[in-house]
PDB file of C-alpha atoms in Angstrom:
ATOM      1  CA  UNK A   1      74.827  79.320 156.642  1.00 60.00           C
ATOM      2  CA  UNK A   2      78.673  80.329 156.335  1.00 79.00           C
ATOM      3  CA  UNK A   3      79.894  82.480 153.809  1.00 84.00           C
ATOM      4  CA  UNK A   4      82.022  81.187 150.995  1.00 89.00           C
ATOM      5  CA  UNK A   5      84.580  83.939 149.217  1.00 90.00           C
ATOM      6  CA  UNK A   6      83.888  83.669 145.404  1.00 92.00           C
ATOM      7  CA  UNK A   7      86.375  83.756 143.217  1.00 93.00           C
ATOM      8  CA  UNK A   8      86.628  84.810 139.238  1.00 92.00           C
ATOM      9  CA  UNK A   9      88.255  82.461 136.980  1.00 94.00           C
ATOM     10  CA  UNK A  10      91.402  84.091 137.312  1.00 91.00           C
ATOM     11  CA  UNK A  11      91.463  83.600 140.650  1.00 90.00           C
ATOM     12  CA  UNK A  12      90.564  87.184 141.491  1.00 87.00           C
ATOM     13  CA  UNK A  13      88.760  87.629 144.986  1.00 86.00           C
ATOM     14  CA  UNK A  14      84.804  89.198 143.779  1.00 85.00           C
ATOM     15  CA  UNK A  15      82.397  88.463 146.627  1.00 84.00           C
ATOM     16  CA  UNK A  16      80.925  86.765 149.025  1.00 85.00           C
ATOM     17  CA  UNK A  17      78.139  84.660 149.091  1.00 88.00           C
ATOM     18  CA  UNK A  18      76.105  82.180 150.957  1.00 89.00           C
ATOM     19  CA  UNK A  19      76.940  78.023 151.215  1.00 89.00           C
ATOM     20  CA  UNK A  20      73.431  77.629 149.877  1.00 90.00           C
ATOM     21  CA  UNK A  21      74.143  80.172 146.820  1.00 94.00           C
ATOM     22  CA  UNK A  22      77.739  78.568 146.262  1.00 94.00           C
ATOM     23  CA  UNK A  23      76.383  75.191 145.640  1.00 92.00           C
ATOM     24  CA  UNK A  24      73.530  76.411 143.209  1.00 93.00           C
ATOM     25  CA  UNK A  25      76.708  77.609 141.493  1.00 95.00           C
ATOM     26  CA  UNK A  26      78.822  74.412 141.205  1.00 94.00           C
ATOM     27  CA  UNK A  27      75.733  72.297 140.408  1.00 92.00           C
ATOM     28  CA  UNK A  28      75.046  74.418 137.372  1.00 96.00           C
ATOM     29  CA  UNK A  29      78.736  74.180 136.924  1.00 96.00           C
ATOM     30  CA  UNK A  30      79.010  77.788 136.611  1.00 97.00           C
ATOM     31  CA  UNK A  31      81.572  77.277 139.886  1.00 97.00           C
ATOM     32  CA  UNK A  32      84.378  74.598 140.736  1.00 96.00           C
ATOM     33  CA  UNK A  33      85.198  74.228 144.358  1.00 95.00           C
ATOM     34  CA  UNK A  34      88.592  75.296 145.214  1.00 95.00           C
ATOM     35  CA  UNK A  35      88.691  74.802 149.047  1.00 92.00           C
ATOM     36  CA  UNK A  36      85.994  72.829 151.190  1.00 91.00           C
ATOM     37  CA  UNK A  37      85.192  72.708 155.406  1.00 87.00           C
ATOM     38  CA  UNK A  38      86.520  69.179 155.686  1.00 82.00           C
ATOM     39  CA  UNK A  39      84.470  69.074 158.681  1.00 84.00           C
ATOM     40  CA  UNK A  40      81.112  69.925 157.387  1.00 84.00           C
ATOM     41  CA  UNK A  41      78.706  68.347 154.817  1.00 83.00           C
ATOM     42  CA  UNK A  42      75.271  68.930 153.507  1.00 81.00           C
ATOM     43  CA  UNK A  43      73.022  66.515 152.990  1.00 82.00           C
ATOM     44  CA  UNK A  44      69.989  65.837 151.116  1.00 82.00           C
ATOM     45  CA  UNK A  45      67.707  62.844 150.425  1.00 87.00           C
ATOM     46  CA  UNK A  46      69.667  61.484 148.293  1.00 88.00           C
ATOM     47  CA  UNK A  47      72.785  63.505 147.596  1.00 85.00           C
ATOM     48  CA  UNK A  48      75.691  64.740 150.131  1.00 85.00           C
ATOM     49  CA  UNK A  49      77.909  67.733 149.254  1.00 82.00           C
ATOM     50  CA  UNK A  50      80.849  69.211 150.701  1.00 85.00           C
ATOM     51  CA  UNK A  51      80.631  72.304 151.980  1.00 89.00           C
ATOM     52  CA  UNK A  52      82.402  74.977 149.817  1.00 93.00           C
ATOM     53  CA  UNK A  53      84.824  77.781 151.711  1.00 91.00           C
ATOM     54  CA  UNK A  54      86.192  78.847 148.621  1.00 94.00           C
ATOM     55  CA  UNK A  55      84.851  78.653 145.292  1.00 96.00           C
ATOM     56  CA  UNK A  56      85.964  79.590 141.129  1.00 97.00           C
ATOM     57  CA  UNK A  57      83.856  81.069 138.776  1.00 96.00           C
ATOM     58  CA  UNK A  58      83.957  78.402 135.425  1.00 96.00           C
ATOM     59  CA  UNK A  59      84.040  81.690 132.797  1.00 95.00           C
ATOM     60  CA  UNK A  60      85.563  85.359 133.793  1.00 94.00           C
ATOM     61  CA  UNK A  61      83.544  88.052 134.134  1.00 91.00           C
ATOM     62  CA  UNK A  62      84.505  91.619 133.629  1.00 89.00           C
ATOM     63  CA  UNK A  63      83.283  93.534 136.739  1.00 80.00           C
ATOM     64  CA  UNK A  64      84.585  97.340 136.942  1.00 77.00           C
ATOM     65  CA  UNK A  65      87.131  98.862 139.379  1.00 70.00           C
ATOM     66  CA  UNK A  66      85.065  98.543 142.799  1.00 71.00           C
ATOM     67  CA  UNK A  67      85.114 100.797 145.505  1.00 79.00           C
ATOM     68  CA  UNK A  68      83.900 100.587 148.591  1.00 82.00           C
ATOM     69  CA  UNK A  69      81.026 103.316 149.417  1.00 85.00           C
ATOM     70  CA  UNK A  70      81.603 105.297 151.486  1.00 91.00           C
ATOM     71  CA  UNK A  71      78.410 104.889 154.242  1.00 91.00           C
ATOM     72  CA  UNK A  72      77.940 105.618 157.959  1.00 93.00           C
ATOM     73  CA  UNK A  73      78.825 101.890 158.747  1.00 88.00           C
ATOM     74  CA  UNK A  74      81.604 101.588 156.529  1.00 89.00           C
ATOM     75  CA  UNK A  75      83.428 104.382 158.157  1.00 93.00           C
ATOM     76  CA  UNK A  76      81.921 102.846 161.333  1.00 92.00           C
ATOM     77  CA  UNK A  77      83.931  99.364 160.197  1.00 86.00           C
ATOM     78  CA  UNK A  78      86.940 100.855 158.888  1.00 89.00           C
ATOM     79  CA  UNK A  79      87.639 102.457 162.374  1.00 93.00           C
ATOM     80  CA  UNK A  80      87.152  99.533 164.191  1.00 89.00           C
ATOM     81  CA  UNK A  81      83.421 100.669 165.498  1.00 93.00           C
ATOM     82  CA  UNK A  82      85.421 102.802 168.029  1.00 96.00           C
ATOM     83  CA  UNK A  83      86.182 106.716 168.455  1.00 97.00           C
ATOM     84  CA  UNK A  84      89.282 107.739 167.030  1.00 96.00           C
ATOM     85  CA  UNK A  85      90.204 110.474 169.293  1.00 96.00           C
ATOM     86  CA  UNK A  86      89.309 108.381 172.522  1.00 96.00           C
ATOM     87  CA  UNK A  87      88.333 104.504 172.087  1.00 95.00           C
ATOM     88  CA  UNK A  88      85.157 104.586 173.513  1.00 95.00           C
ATOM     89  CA  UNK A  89      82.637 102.585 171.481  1.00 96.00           C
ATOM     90  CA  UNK A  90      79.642 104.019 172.733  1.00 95.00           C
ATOM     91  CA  UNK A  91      77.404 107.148 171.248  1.00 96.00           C
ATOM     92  CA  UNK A  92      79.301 106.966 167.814  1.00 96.00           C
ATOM     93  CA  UNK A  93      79.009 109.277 165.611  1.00 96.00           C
ATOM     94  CA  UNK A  94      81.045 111.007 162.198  1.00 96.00           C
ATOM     95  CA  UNK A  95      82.999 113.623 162.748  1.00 96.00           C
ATOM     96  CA  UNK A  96      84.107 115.435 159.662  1.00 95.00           C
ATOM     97  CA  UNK A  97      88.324 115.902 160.748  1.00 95.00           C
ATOM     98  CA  UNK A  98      88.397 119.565 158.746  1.00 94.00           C
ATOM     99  CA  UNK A  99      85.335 120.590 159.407  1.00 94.00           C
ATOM    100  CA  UNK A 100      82.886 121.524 156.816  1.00 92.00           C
ATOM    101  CA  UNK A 101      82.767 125.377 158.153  1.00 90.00           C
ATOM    102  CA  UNK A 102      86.247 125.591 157.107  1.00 91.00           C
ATOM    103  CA  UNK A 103      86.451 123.900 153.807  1.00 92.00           C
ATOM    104  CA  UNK A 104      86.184 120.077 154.760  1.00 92.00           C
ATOM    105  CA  UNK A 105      84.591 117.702 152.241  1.00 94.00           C
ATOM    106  CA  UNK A 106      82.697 114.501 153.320  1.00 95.00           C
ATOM    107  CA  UNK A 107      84.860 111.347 151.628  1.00 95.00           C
ATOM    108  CA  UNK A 108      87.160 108.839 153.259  1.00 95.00           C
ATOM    109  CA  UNK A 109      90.249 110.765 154.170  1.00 95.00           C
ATOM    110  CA  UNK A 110      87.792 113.576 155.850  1.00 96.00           C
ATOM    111  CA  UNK A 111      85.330 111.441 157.623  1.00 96.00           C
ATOM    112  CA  UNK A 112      86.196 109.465 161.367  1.00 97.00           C
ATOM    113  CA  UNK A 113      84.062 107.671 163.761  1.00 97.00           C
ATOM    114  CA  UNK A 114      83.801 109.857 167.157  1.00 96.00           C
ATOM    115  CA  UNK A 115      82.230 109.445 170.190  1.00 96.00           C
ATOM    116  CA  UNK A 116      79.202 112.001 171.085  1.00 96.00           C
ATOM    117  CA  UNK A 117      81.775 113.572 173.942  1.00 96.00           C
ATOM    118  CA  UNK A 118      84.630 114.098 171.430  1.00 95.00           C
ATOM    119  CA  UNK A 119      82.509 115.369 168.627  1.00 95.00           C
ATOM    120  CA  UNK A 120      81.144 118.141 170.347  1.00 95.00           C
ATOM    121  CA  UNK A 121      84.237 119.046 172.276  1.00 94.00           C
ATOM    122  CA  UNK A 122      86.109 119.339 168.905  1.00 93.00           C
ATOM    123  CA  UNK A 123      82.925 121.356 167.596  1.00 91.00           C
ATOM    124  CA  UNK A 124      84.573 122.944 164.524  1.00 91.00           C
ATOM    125  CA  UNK A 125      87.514 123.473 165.851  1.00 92.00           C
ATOM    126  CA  UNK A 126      90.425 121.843 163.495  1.00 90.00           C
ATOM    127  CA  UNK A 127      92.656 119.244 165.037  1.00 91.00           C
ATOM    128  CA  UNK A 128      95.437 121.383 166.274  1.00 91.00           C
ATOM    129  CA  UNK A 129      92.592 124.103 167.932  1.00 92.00           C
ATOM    130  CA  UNK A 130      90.905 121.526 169.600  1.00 92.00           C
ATOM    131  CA  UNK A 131      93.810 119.766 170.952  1.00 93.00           C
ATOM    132  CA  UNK A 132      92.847 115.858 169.854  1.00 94.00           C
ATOM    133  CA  UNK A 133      95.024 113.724 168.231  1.00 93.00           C
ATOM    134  CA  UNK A 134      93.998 110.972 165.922  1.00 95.00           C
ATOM    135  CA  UNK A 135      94.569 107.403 166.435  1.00 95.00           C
ATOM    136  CA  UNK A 136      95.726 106.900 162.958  1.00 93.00           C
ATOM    137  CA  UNK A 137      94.954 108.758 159.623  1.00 94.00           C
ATOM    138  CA  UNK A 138      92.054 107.990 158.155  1.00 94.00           C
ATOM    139  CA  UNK A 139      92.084 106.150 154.601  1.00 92.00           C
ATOM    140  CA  UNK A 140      90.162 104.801 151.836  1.00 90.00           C
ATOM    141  CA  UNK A 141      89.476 101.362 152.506  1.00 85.00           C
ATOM    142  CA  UNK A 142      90.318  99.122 149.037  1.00 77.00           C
ATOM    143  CA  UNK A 143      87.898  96.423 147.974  1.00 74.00           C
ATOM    144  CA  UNK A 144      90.091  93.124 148.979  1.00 71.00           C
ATOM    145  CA  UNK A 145      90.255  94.952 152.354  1.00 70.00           C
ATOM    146  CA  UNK A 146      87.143  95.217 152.356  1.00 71.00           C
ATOM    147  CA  UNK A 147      86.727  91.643 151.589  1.00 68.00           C
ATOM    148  CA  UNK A 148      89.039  90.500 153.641  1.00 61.00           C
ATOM    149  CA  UNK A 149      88.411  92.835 157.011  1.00 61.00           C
ATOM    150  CA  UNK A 150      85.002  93.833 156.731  1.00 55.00           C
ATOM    151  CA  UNK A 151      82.904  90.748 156.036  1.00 58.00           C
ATOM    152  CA  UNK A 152      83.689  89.210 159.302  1.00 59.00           C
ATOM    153  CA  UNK A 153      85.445  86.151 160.131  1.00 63.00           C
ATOM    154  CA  UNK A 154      88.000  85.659 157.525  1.00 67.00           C
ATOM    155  CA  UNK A 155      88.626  81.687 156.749  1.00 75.00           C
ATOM    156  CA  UNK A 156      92.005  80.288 156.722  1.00 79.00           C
ATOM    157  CA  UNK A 157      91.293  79.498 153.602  1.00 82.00           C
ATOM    158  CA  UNK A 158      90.461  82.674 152.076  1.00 82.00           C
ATOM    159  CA  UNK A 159      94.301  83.857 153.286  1.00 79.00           C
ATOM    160  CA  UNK A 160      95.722  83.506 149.801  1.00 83.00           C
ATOM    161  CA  UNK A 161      92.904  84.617 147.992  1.00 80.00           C
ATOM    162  CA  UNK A 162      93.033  87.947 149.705  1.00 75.00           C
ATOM    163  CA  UNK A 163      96.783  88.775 150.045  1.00 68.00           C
ATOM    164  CA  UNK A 164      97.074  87.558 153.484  1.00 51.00           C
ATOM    165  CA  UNK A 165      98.911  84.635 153.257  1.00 41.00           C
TER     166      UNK A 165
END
């Protein structure tokens, strides 16, 4: 099944969630469709439905400021599933960019993806000892990126949804 980007009443980008899930949604009428695959239907015995890309929550619901956690993969996805200090995408690992022997915490702006190679080269060495330069600085990643980058393909027509148009 595709995913379909769920919206809250006011049009606010909340999750994803499955075609199937989507049209439990709209046939409670807890959900209006807002965009459809033109392309794509879903049949039953006796009932076809279109097949939802986008869909509205009827009623708002309050959901607190989300952040995205901060977990080995999500690092891994923020940096593109490659080393920062190289490119390679193979033996990944996190480096911690100050290291924790000299003060470093372990949150977003701290944490990188790194090879095996680079890792242990840099050792805990800062950036400047060990010579390696980062491929950009690392950042918190903010839900609607999240959203938008990190749950794979992004639909056309989840663009204006997501601040992408």
């Amino acid at each position: 099944m595709t995913q379909v980007l769920v919206l809250n009443q006011d049009y606010q980008a909340i999750s994803v969630c499955d075609t199937e899930r989507a049209i439990v949604l709209m046939l409670l009428q807890k959900a209006e469709l807002v965009a459809e695959i033109a392309e794509k239907r879903l049949r039953s015995v006796n009932r076809e439905f279109t097949f939802p890309s986008v869909i509205r929550l009827s009623s708002f619901v309050r959901i607190p400021y989300r952040q995205v956690a901060l977990t080995r993969e999500n690092i891994f996805r923020r940096d593109g599933h490659a080393c920062v200090y190289c490119g390679s995408r193979k033996q990944l690992t996190l480096d911690h960019v100050v290291p924790r022997a000299k003060g470093g915490r372990t949150h977003w702006h701290n944490l990188v993806t790194a090879c095996i190679r680079c890792n242990a080269e840099k050792g805990d060495l800062s950036l400047e000892e060990s010579g390696l330069t980062l491929s950009f600085t690392p950042f918190r990643p903010s839900f609607i990126m999240y959203l938008s980058r990190f749950a794979g393909k992004v639909n056309e027509d989840w663009k204006p949804f997501l601040y992408m148009a």
